[in-house]
Short mmCIF file of C-alpha atoms in Angstrom, two decimals:
data_model
loop_
_atom_site.label_atom_id
_atom_site.label_comp_id
_atom_site.label_asym_id
_atom_site.label_seq_id
_atom_site.Cartn_x
_atom_site.Cartn_y
_atom_site.Cartn_z
CA MET J 1170 27.98 45.68 4.34
CA LYS J 1171 29.62 48.25 2.07
CA ASP J 1172 33.01 47.78 3.72
CA ALA J 1173 32.85 44.07 2.83
CA GLY J 1174 32.14 45.01 -0.79
CA ILE J 1175 28.46 44.11 -0.59
CA MET J 1176 26.26 46.97 -1.78
CA ASP J 1177 22.56 47.55 -1.90
CA GLY J 1178 21.35 45.36 -4.76
CA SER J 1179 24.37 43.05 -4.78
CA VAL J 1180 23.75 39.37 -5.41
CA VAL J 1181 25.45 37.06 -2.92
CA LEU J 1182 26.23 33.40 -3.39
CA VAL J 1183 25.48 31.44 -0.24
CA ASP J 1184 26.88 27.99 0.61
CA LYS J 1185 24.87 26.22 3.27
CA ALA J 1186 27.36 23.36 3.52
CA ILE J 1187 30.10 25.46 5.12
CA GLN J 1188 30.45 25.54 8.88
CA PRO J 1189 30.66 29.26 9.78
CA ARG J 1190 33.83 30.47 11.42
CA ASN J 1191 34.97 33.79 12.88
CA GLY J 1192 35.19 36.47 10.23
CA HIS J 1193 32.97 34.72 7.66
CA VAL J 1194 30.26 36.78 6.03
CA VAL J 1195 27.04 34.89 6.72
CA VAL J 1196 23.33 35.02 6.08
CA ALA J 1197 21.65 34.62 9.45
CA CYS J 1198 18.04 34.32 10.42
CA ILE J 1199 16.78 36.21 13.45
CA ASP J 1200 13.18 37.12 14.23
CA ASN J 1201 12.07 35.62 10.90
CA GLU J 1202 14.33 37.93 8.98
CA TYR J 1203 17.41 37.19 6.92
CA LEU J 1204 20.44 39.35 7.65
CA CYS J 1205 23.85 39.52 6.03
CA LYS J 1206 26.60 40.17 8.62
CA TYR J 1207 30.03 39.12 9.80
CA PHE J 1208 29.99 36.03 12.01
CA MET J 1209 31.80 36.24 15.36
CA GLU J 1210 31.86 33.58 18.03
CA ARG J 1211 33.53 33.68 21.40
CA ALA J 1212 33.02 31.14 24.19
CA GLY J 1213 29.98 29.70 22.45
CA ARG J 1214 28.24 33.07 22.12
CA ILE J 1215 27.44 34.23 18.63
CA ARG J 1216 27.55 37.86 17.62
CA LEU J 1217 26.64 39.36 14.27
CA LYS J 1218 28.75 42.31 13.29
CA ALA J 1219 28.16 44.81 10.51
CA ALA J 1220 31.07 45.74 8.28
CA ASN J 1221 30.52 49.35 9.23
CA ASN J 1222 31.34 49.97 12.89
CA THR J 1223 28.65 52.60 13.32
CA TYR J 1224 26.02 49.85 13.16
CA PRO J 1225 25.52 48.03 16.47
CA ASP J 1226 26.37 44.34 16.86
CA ILE J 1227 23.54 41.89 17.13
CA THR J 1228 23.51 39.27 19.86
CA PRO J 1229 20.47 37.06 20.38
CA LYS J 1230 18.52 38.04 23.48
CA ASP J 1231 16.84 35.54 25.77
CA GLY J 1232 14.12 33.71 23.89
CA GLN J 1233 15.44 34.84 20.52
CA THR J 1234 16.86 32.21 18.25
CA LEU J 1235 19.63 32.94 15.84
CA GLU J 1236 20.24 30.53 13.04
CA ILE J 1237 23.11 30.72 10.58
CA TRP J 1238 21.51 29.97 7.22
CA GLY J 1239 24.69 29.83 5.19
CA VAL J 1240 28.08 31.34 4.47
CA VAL J 1241 28.55 33.95 1.74
CA VAL J 1242 31.27 32.74 -0.62
CA ALA J 1243 31.01 35.38 -3.36
CA SER J 1244 29.15 38.53 -4.22
CA ILE J 1245 28.24 40.14 -7.49
CA LEU J 1246 28.12 43.88 -7.62
CA GLN J 1247 25.44 45.07 -10.01
CA HIS J 1248 25.95 48.27 -11.92
CA LYS J 1249 23.32 50.64 -13.24
CA CYS J 1250 22.50 50.06 -16.88
CA MET A 384 19.25 -3.74 3.03
CA TYR A 385 17.30 -0.72 1.84
CA ALA A 386 16.85 2.80 3.16
CA LEU A 387 13.90 5.02 2.39
CA VAL A 388 14.74 8.72 2.63
CA ASP A 389 11.65 10.89 2.73
CA GLY A 390 11.23 14.66 3.05
CA ASN A 391 8.88 15.65 5.88
CA ASN A 392 5.80 17.56 4.65
CA PHE A 393 8.00 18.19 1.64
CA TYR A 394 6.30 21.09 -0.15
CA VAL A 395 5.78 23.00 3.08
CA SER A 396 9.39 22.37 4.10
CA CYS A 397 10.64 23.76 0.76
CA GLU A 398 8.64 26.94 1.34
CA ARG A 399 9.96 27.27 4.90
CA VAL A 400 13.59 27.21 3.79
CA PHE A 401 13.05 30.66 2.28
CA ARG A 402 10.24 31.86 4.52
CA PRO A 403 11.24 31.56 8.17
CA ASP A 404 8.04 33.35 9.12
CA LEU A 405 6.16 30.20 8.07
CA ARG A 406 7.83 28.09 10.75
CA ASP A 407 5.68 27.07 13.73
CA ARG A 408 2.49 28.11 11.93
CA PRO A 409 -0.14 26.03 10.18
CA VAL A 410 0.71 26.06 6.47
CA VAL A 411 -0.93 24.26 3.56
CA VAL A 412 0.15 24.07 -0.07
CA LEU A 413 -2.72 24.10 -2.56
CA SER A 414 -3.29 22.15 -5.76
CA ASN A 415 -3.75 23.68 -9.22
CA ASN A 416 -6.00 26.74 -9.29
CA ASP A 417 -5.69 26.95 -5.51
CA GLY A 418 -8.19 24.11 -5.18
CA CYS A 419 -7.37 21.96 -2.18
CA ALA A 420 -4.61 21.14 0.31
CA ILE A 421 -1.95 18.80 -1.10
CA ALA A 422 0.64 19.28 1.65
CA ARG A 423 0.23 20.25 5.28
CA SER A 424 2.62 21.32 8.01
CA ASN A 425 2.41 19.45 11.32
CA GLU A 426 0.63 22.48 12.77
CA ALA A 427 -1.98 22.31 10.01
CA LYS A 428 -2.47 18.60 10.69
CA ALA A 429 -2.83 19.39 14.41
CA ILE A 430 -5.71 21.79 13.82
CA GLY A 431 -7.53 19.06 11.95
CA ILE A 432 -7.00 20.02 8.31
CA LYS A 433 -7.35 16.89 6.22
CA MET A 434 -5.41 15.99 3.09
CA GLY A 435 -7.39 17.26 0.11
CA ALA A 436 -9.44 19.76 2.14
CA PRO A 437 -10.89 22.36 -0.29
CA TRP A 438 -9.41 25.82 0.24
CA PHE A 439 -12.79 27.56 0.25
CA GLN A 440 -13.72 25.48 3.31
CA ILE A 441 -10.58 26.18 5.34
CA GLU A 442 -9.93 29.72 4.10
CA LYS A 443 -11.63 31.14 7.19
CA LEU A 444 -8.94 29.62 9.42
CA GLN A 445 -6.54 32.30 8.15
CA ASP A 446 -7.91 34.85 10.60
CA GLU A 447 -8.99 32.43 13.32
CA LEU A 448 -5.83 30.34 13.59
CA GLY A 449 -3.20 32.03 11.44
CA LEU A 450 -3.40 29.44 8.68
CA VAL A 451 -1.34 30.23 5.56
CA GLY A 452 -2.33 28.81 2.17
CA LEU A 453 0.21 28.85 -0.67
CA SER A 454 -0.14 28.03 -4.37
CA ALA A 455 2.01 25.07 -5.34
CA ASN A 456 5.42 26.27 -6.55
CA PHE A 457 6.61 23.25 -8.52
CA PRO A 458 9.77 24.82 -9.97
CA LEU A 459 10.94 25.34 -6.38
CA TYR A 460 9.95 21.85 -5.18
CA ALA A 461 11.55 20.12 -8.17
CA ASP A 462 14.83 21.98 -7.66
CA MET A 463 14.91 21.35 -3.91
CA SER A 464 14.06 17.71 -4.62
CA ASP A 465 17.12 17.38 -6.91
CA ARG A 466 19.32 18.76 -4.16
CA MET A 467 17.84 16.43 -1.54
CA MET A 468 18.09 13.39 -3.84
CA SER A 469 21.73 14.00 -4.72
CA LEU A 470 22.62 14.02 -1.02
CA ALA A 471 20.40 11.03 -0.17
CA ALA A 472 22.20 9.05 -2.89
CA GLY A 473 25.38 9.27 -0.79
CA LEU A 474 23.85 6.89 1.73
CA GLY A 475 24.42 3.84 -0.47
CA HIS A 476 25.43 2.71 -3.93
CA ARG A 477 22.15 2.68 -5.88
CA GLN A 478 19.16 4.98 -5.70
CA GLU A 479 15.60 4.66 -6.92
CA ILE A 480 13.83 8.00 -6.99
CA TYR A 481 10.34 6.95 -6.06
CA SER A 482 8.60 10.31 -6.03
CA ILE A 483 9.42 14.00 -5.69
CA ASP A 484 10.07 13.58 -1.97
CA GLU A 485 11.18 9.99 -1.43
CA SER A 486 13.89 7.71 -2.70
CA PHE A 487 15.00 4.18 -1.91
CA VAL A 488 18.73 3.71 -1.47
CA ASP A 489 20.38 0.29 -1.63
CA VAL A 490 22.78 0.01 1.31
CA THR A 491 23.51 -3.70 0.94
CA GLY A 492 27.05 -4.57 1.92
CA ILE A 493 27.90 -1.18 3.36
CA ARG A 494 30.08 -1.62 6.38
CA GLY A 495 29.74 0.14 9.69
CA ASP A 496 26.75 1.27 11.70
CA LEU A 497 23.95 2.05 9.23
CA THR A 498 21.92 3.89 11.84
CA GLU A 499 24.80 6.25 12.52
CA ARG A 500 25.49 6.66 8.81
CA SER A 501 21.83 7.54 8.21
CA ARG A 502 21.89 10.05 11.02
CA LYS A 503 24.84 11.79 9.38
CA VAL A 504 23.16 11.85 5.97
CA ARG A 505 20.01 13.22 7.56
CA SER A 506 21.86 16.04 9.26
CA ARG A 507 23.80 16.77 6.09
CA ILE A 508 20.58 17.09 4.08
CA LEU A 509 19.17 19.34 6.80
CA GLN A 510 22.20 21.60 6.94
CA TRP A 511 22.95 21.74 3.22
CA THR A 512 19.40 22.19 1.96
CA GLY A 513 17.35 23.15 5.01
CA LEU A 514 15.00 20.20 4.45
CA PRO A 515 14.07 17.90 7.34
CA THR A 516 13.85 14.20 6.43
CA CYS A 517 13.17 10.84 8.03
CA ILE A 518 15.07 7.69 7.12
CA GLY A 519 13.78 4.15 7.50
CA LEU A 520 15.95 1.07 7.01
CA GLY A 521 14.85 -2.50 6.47
CA PRO A 522 15.77 -5.69 4.64
CA THR A 523 12.98 -5.20 2.07
CA LYS A 524 11.38 -2.15 0.46
CA THR A 525 8.14 -2.74 2.36
CA LEU A 526 10.04 -2.90 5.68
CA ALA A 527 12.11 0.19 4.78
CA LYS A 528 8.87 2.02 4.03
CA LEU A 529 7.42 0.81 7.33
CA ALA A 530 10.56 1.90 9.18
CA ASN A 531 10.16 5.33 7.59
CA HIS A 532 6.55 5.48 8.77
CA ILE A 533 7.74 4.63 12.30
CA ALA A 534 10.52 7.25 12.14
CA LYS A 535 8.04 9.92 11.08
CA THR A 536 5.30 8.97 13.51
CA ALA A 537 7.69 8.65 16.45
CA GLU A 538 8.81 12.21 15.79
CA ARG A 539 5.38 13.74 15.23
CA LYS A 540 3.16 11.82 17.66
CA PRO A 541 5.17 10.76 20.71
CA GLY A 542 3.74 7.69 22.45
CA VAL A 543 2.80 5.52 19.46
CA TYR A 544 6.34 4.16 19.06
CA PRO A 545 9.45 4.39 21.31
CA SER A 546 11.03 7.82 20.82
CA LEU A 547 14.46 6.37 20.02
CA HIS A 548 13.09 5.55 16.55
CA ALA A 549 12.26 9.19 15.80
CA GLN A 550 13.84 10.52 12.56
CA ILE A 551 15.91 7.36 11.96
CA CYS A 552 14.48 3.87 12.36
CA ASN A 553 16.61 0.84 11.48
CA LEU A 554 14.54 -2.34 11.60
CA GLY A 555 17.61 -4.33 10.56
CA ALA A 556 19.33 -3.57 13.85
CA LEU A 557 16.54 -4.87 16.07
CA SER A 558 16.01 -8.18 17.83
CA LYS A 559 12.96 -10.25 16.84
CA PRO A 560 10.91 -9.25 19.92
CA GLU A 561 11.70 -5.56 19.37
CA LEU A 562 10.69 -5.80 15.71
CA ASP A 563 7.48 -7.64 16.59
CA ALA A 564 6.55 -4.97 19.12
CA LEU A 565 6.87 -2.29 16.42
CA LEU A 566 4.84 -4.32 13.93
CA LEU A 567 2.18 -4.87 16.59
CA ALA A 568 1.89 -1.10 17.13
CA THR A 569 1.38 -0.46 13.39
CA ASP A 570 -2.14 -0.44 11.93
CA VAL A 571 -2.48 -2.81 9.03
CA GLY A 572 -3.66 0.08 6.85
CA ASP A 573 -0.32 1.85 7.36
CA VAL A 574 1.57 -0.94 5.62
CA TRP A 575 2.81 -0.01 2.13
CA GLY A 576 0.60 -1.60 -0.51
CA VAL A 577 -2.41 -2.16 1.74
CA GLY A 578 -5.20 0.07 0.44
CA ARG A 579 -8.29 1.23 2.26
CA ARG A 580 -10.55 -1.49 0.89
CA ILE A 581 -8.15 -4.37 1.59
CA SER A 582 -7.40 -2.93 5.02
CA ALA A 583 -11.13 -2.99 5.92
CA GLN A 584 -11.35 -6.62 4.76
CA LEU A 585 -8.27 -7.57 6.75
CA ILE A 586 -9.59 -5.96 9.92
CA GLU A 587 -12.84 -7.84 9.48
CA ALA A 588 -10.84 -11.04 9.21
CA GLY A 589 -9.14 -10.23 12.51
CA VAL A 590 -5.90 -8.94 11.01
CA SER A 591 -5.61 -5.48 12.48
CA ASN A 592 -1.88 -4.78 12.71
CA ALA A 593 1.29 -5.36 10.72
CA LEU A 594 2.39 -8.22 12.99
CA ASP A 595 -0.84 -10.17 12.33
CA LEU A 596 -0.37 -9.55 8.62
CA SER A 597 3.23 -10.77 8.66
CA LYS A 598 2.10 -14.02 10.32
CA LEU A 599 -0.40 -14.95 7.60
CA ASP A 600 0.41 -17.79 5.28
CA PRO A 601 1.43 -16.32 1.89
CA ALA A 602 -0.32 -19.06 -0.08
CA THR A 603 -3.60 -18.47 1.74
CA VAL A 604 -3.27 -14.71 1.21
CA LYS A 605 -2.75 -15.29 -2.50
CA ALA A 606 -5.83 -17.49 -2.71
CA ARG A 607 -8.07 -15.26 -0.63
CA TRP A 608 -6.84 -11.80 -1.66
CA SER A 609 -4.26 -11.25 -4.35
CA VAL A 610 -0.72 -11.77 -5.53
CA VAL A 611 -0.02 -8.17 -4.59
CA LEU A 612 -0.95 -8.73 -0.96
CA GLU A 613 0.97 -12.01 -0.93
CA ARG A 614 4.03 -10.07 -1.99
CA THR A 615 3.45 -7.58 0.84
CA VAL A 616 3.24 -10.42 3.38
CA ARG A 617 6.47 -11.98 2.13
CA GLU A 618 8.20 -8.62 2.19
CA LEU A 619 7.08 -8.11 5.80
CA GLN A 620 8.61 -11.51 6.57
CA GLY A 621 11.90 -10.22 5.19
CA MET A 622 11.89 -11.76 1.73
CA GLN A 623 12.66 -9.36 -1.11
CA CYS A 624 9.86 -9.44 -3.71
CA ILE A 625 9.74 -5.90 -5.06
CA ASP A 626 12.48 -5.04 -7.50
CA PHE A 627 14.78 -2.11 -7.10
CA GLU A 628 14.32 0.17 -10.09
CA ASP A 629 17.25 2.48 -10.49
CA SER A 630 16.50 3.14 -14.14
CA PRO A 631 12.79 3.79 -14.44
CA ASP A 632 11.03 2.57 -17.55
CA ASP A 633 10.19 5.06 -20.22
CA LYS A 634 6.68 6.36 -19.93
CA LYS A 635 4.07 4.54 -21.95
CA GLN A 636 1.95 7.63 -22.19
CA ILE A 637 2.65 11.31 -21.88
CA ALA A 638 -0.06 13.73 -20.94
CA CYS A 639 -0.31 17.43 -20.36
CA THR A 640 -3.69 18.58 -19.13
CA ARG A 641 -4.83 21.48 -17.05
CA SER A 642 -7.82 23.18 -15.52
CA PHE A 643 -8.12 26.84 -16.45
CA GLY A 644 -8.06 29.64 -13.90
CA GLN A 645 -11.34 30.94 -15.31
CA PRO A 646 -13.85 29.69 -17.88
CA VAL A 647 -12.62 29.90 -21.46
CA THR A 648 -15.13 30.32 -24.26
CA GLU A 649 -13.18 31.20 -27.37
CA ARG A 650 -11.54 28.80 -29.73
CA ARG A 651 -8.39 30.87 -30.13
CA HIS A 652 -7.72 30.66 -26.39
CA LEU A 653 -8.20 26.90 -26.41
CA GLN A 654 -5.87 26.77 -29.37
CA GLU A 655 -3.22 28.66 -27.41
CA ALA A 656 -3.60 26.31 -24.48
CA LEU A 657 -3.43 23.15 -26.59
CA SER A 658 -0.40 24.45 -28.49
CA GLU A 659 1.35 25.08 -25.21
CA PHE A 660 0.43 21.61 -23.88
CA ALA A 661 1.62 20.04 -27.13
CA SER A 662 5.00 21.78 -26.74
CA ARG A 663 5.37 20.56 -23.16
CA ALA A 664 4.38 17.01 -24.01
CA ALA A 665 6.64 16.90 -27.07
CA GLU A 666 9.53 18.14 -24.95
CA LYS A 667 8.95 15.33 -22.42
CA LEU A 668 8.78 12.88 -25.30
CA ARG A 669 12.10 14.06 -26.71
CA LYS A 670 13.66 13.77 -23.27
CA GLN A 671 12.99 10.03 -23.22
CA ASN A 672 14.10 9.85 -26.83
CA GLY A 673 10.73 8.67 -28.09
CA HIS A 674 8.27 9.15 -30.89
CA ALA A 675 4.49 9.27 -30.66
CA GLY A 676 2.23 7.64 -33.20
CA GLN A 677 -1.06 9.18 -32.12
CA VAL A 678 -2.28 12.35 -30.46
CA LEU A 679 -5.34 12.69 -28.29
CA ALA A 680 -6.82 16.07 -27.43
CA PHE A 681 -9.83 16.90 -25.31
CA ILE A 682 -11.80 19.91 -24.11
CA ARG A 683 -14.51 19.99 -21.50
CA THR A 684 -16.73 22.15 -19.34
CA SER A 685 -16.77 21.90 -15.56
CA PRO A 686 -19.17 19.36 -14.02
CA PHE A 687 -18.98 21.44 -10.83
CA ARG A 688 -20.57 24.48 -12.51
CA GLN A 689 -24.02 23.06 -12.48
CA ASN A 690 -25.70 26.03 -14.08
CA ASP A 691 -23.50 25.74 -17.16
CA LYS A 692 -24.43 23.74 -20.24
CA GLN A 693 -22.15 20.71 -20.26
CA TYR A 694 -19.95 19.55 -23.10
CA SER A 695 -17.02 17.19 -23.27
CA ARG A 696 -15.37 15.76 -26.32
CA SER A 697 -12.08 14.19 -27.24
CA ALA A 698 -10.59 12.71 -30.36
CA VAL A 699 -7.48 10.86 -31.43
CA VAL A 700 -5.63 11.39 -34.67
CA PRO A 701 -2.72 9.36 -35.97
CA LEU A 702 0.39 11.27 -37.01
CA PRO A 703 1.56 10.86 -40.61
CA SER A 704 4.59 9.06 -39.25
CA PRO A 705 5.73 8.68 -35.61
CA THR A 706 7.41 11.88 -34.45
CA ALA A 707 8.48 14.05 -31.52
CA ASP A 708 8.20 17.25 -33.53
CA THR A 709 6.45 19.97 -31.55
CA ALA A 710 4.96 21.58 -34.63
CA GLN A 711 3.51 18.36 -36.00
CA ILE A 712 2.04 17.35 -32.65
CA ALA A 713 0.55 20.81 -32.12
CA GLU A 714 -0.87 20.73 -35.64
CA ALA A 715 -2.61 17.45 -34.89
CA ALA A 716 -3.99 18.82 -31.61
CA ILE A 717 -5.30 21.94 -33.33
CA ALA A 718 -6.91 19.85 -36.07
CA ILE A 719 -8.72 17.92 -33.33
CA LEU A 720 -9.79 21.15 -31.67
CA HIS A 721 -11.29 22.42 -34.92
CA ALA A 722 -13.23 19.20 -35.26
CA ILE A 723 -14.60 19.03 -31.70
CA TYR A 724 -14.97 22.69 -30.67
CA LYS A 725 -18.46 24.10 -30.25
CA SER A 726 -19.12 27.68 -29.31
CA GLY A 727 -21.38 28.74 -26.46
CA PHE A 728 -19.79 26.67 -23.68
CA ASN A 729 -17.69 27.64 -20.69
CA TYR A 730 -14.67 25.40 -21.09
CA ALA A 731 -12.87 24.54 -17.85
CA LYS A 732 -10.23 22.03 -18.85
CA ALA A 733 -8.27 20.86 -21.86
CA GLY A 734 -5.38 18.58 -22.46
CA ILE A 735 -3.44 16.44 -24.84
CA MET A 736 -2.05 12.95 -24.54
CA LEU A 737 0.63 11.33 -26.67
CA LEU A 738 -0.09 7.70 -27.42
CA ASP A 739 1.51 4.78 -29.21
CA LEU A 740 4.94 5.77 -27.88
CA GLN A 741 7.99 4.08 -29.32
CA PRO A 742 11.74 4.57 -29.24
CA ALA A 743 12.94 7.15 -31.79
CA THR A 744 15.44 4.62 -33.06
CA ARG A 745 12.67 2.39 -34.41
CA HIS A 746 11.52 4.46 -37.30
CA GLN A 747 9.61 3.50 -40.38
CA TYR A 748 9.77 5.87 -43.28
CA THR A 749 6.89 6.39 -45.63
CA LEU A 750 7.36 6.10 -49.35
CA ASP A 751 9.05 9.34 -50.40
CA LEU A 752 12.13 8.05 -48.68
CA GLU A 753 15.03 10.34 -49.34
CA ASP A 754 13.33 13.68 -49.07
CA GLU A 755 11.76 12.70 -45.82
CA ALA A 756 14.98 11.43 -44.31
CA LEU A 757 16.72 14.72 -45.12
CA HIS A 758 13.78 16.73 -43.88
CA ASN A 759 13.54 14.66 -40.69
CA GLU A 760 17.14 15.23 -39.87
CA ALA A 761 16.76 18.98 -40.25
CA ARG A 762 13.61 18.98 -38.11
CA GLN A 763 15.35 16.92 -35.47
CA ARG A 764 18.14 19.45 -35.28
CA LEU A 765 15.56 22.21 -35.04
CA MET A 766 13.93 20.45 -32.08
CA GLN A 767 17.31 19.95 -30.39
CA THR A 768 18.02 23.63 -30.77
CA LEU A 769 14.59 24.52 -29.44
CA ASP A 770 15.06 22.36 -26.34
CA GLY A 771 18.57 23.72 -25.87
CA VAL A 772 17.45 27.35 -26.00
CA ASN A 773 14.47 26.76 -23.73
CA LYS A 774 16.57 24.90 -21.24
CA ARG A 775 19.15 27.66 -21.13
CA TYR A 776 16.96 30.73 -21.24
CA GLY A 777 13.78 29.39 -19.62
CA ARG A 778 10.68 27.64 -20.77
CA GLY A 779 8.79 29.44 -23.53
CA THR A 780 11.76 31.47 -24.80
CA ILE A 781 11.06 29.97 -28.22
CA LYS A 782 7.58 28.65 -28.78
CA LEU A 783 4.99 28.10 -31.44
CA ALA A 784 3.18 31.26 -32.47
CA SER A 785 -0.08 29.37 -32.07
CA ALA A 786 0.59 29.20 -28.34
CA GLY A 787 0.00 32.96 -28.16
CA THR A 788 2.33 35.81 -27.47
CA GLN A 789 1.39 36.67 -23.92
CA THR A 790 3.44 34.85 -21.37
CA LYS A 791 2.09 35.34 -17.92
CA HIS A 792 -1.46 36.57 -18.26
CA SER A 793 -3.11 34.40 -20.87
CA ILE A 794 -6.74 33.89 -20.05
CA TRP A 795 -6.28 30.12 -19.84
CA GLN A 796 -3.43 30.19 -17.34
CA MET A 797 -3.88 28.69 -13.90
CA LYS A 798 -5.02 30.70 -10.96
CA GLN A 799 -2.06 30.86 -8.61
CA GLN A 800 -2.60 33.88 -6.49
CA ARG A 801 -0.66 32.71 -3.50
CA LYS A 802 2.58 31.57 -5.08
CA THR A 803 5.98 32.31 -3.60
CA PRO A 804 8.87 33.26 -5.96
CA SER A 805 10.97 30.52 -7.58
CA TYR A 806 13.86 31.33 -5.25
CA THR A 807 16.32 28.84 -6.67
CA THR A 808 15.55 28.80 -10.40
CA ASP A 809 14.68 32.37 -11.35
CA TRP A 810 16.98 35.41 -11.08
CA ASP A 811 13.97 37.59 -10.39
CA GLY A 812 12.94 35.30 -7.54
CA LEU A 813 16.11 35.56 -5.42
CA ARG A 814 15.53 35.94 -1.70
CA ILE A 815 16.17 39.45 -0.41
CA VAL A 816 18.45 39.75 2.59
CA ARG A 817 19.02 42.88 4.69
CA THR A 818 22.43 44.03 5.77
#
């Protein structure tokens, strides 16, 4: 998620009370794993998009459940020290 | 009208918020030193694991049935509990926090459909914290508790109660015949305040369900059983007898005791443990703004290690004057230890208890008045600073040197080999997310 300003090792602040909308950065849960992606919804179908276009989008396949765990409201970039 | 908001399989649910891989699998949370099951997921209940089952007996189910056993992670549960409680409080205007996972909320006089309101609060708690709850409503605490039992059972075991009561059950919205049908379907032993012994006696007397119990004559119940059961009967009949306690009384006694992860033989290790317990207990005491007049300390071997020589001893010493000073309390505990310690035993447990508790405002000075007053004030400020620093930078940031210098691997620490990180209270425990 480099293009969204979120680097490896960044700390993100997640608000679970926010209803996700198109373009939000979210933490989603798919196949028992937490992922940080852009949230996209069209006609009731949810798609997770990486900030970098070379990564493929993720859409839940049949039998897969996708849960939006929360919306990222801030991120802290950590510097080497 | 009261609501009881209760977290489902609370400890397991807290773990699942941060560990999606634990969903749909049998999970148990274990007591201190990974001893026995103190919380079970529905799946664990379904494969027959009983409350309190010792881990060494069910350990084998890990391979056979995919059981997961976790060490209790109380910093996580306490923090998640705070979040749940603050949202549950929004249901009404007063809240009594009854335990880590349940609270009564007074909803008297709140307009609108209480069932619908409860449903919204439930879904808010679920979305905002990830914790599933059940809410029971009733005109008395006993009926609210019963409604909660119905809400939980209707969700987990379909068929016992009508499924419309799953998750939210509002006894206040039912007609008399509907209410009676629910009471009839409830075992008398599932009524709040009816213990195992009383329940056996009641069944023998032909009172097997909550409806039968509610039809007993309170005066007869009082004569034949107790005032406590009389109160339960009246509450089932809709008469409020149990007070709502939104400001819990100060504790009459503060204890900090623990079993060790492995046998401890040396006095210096016991001294470290007791110093640490004294600090914790004194901190609790200061939180309720109290002073202790006496300190009890004990050490003992394990009765379960039958090949070991057994020894158990405790003693109480009075403090020079009532205090909440960590150093003075630890000093008293260490003095006791020196008096009761004997070498050559495998000690398994130690603890301290603060007795003769009184409000800090009621203070009697001993004779050397002025010096002591000045000294006390300085010590009090020292303790405030200590609590402030430890609250801000984490427990044990400043501690007594007698509590030892190692933090995580003292010999007397608990065995907690299966503990998850403190996701919400420790920077090093943050959940890792992939991008």
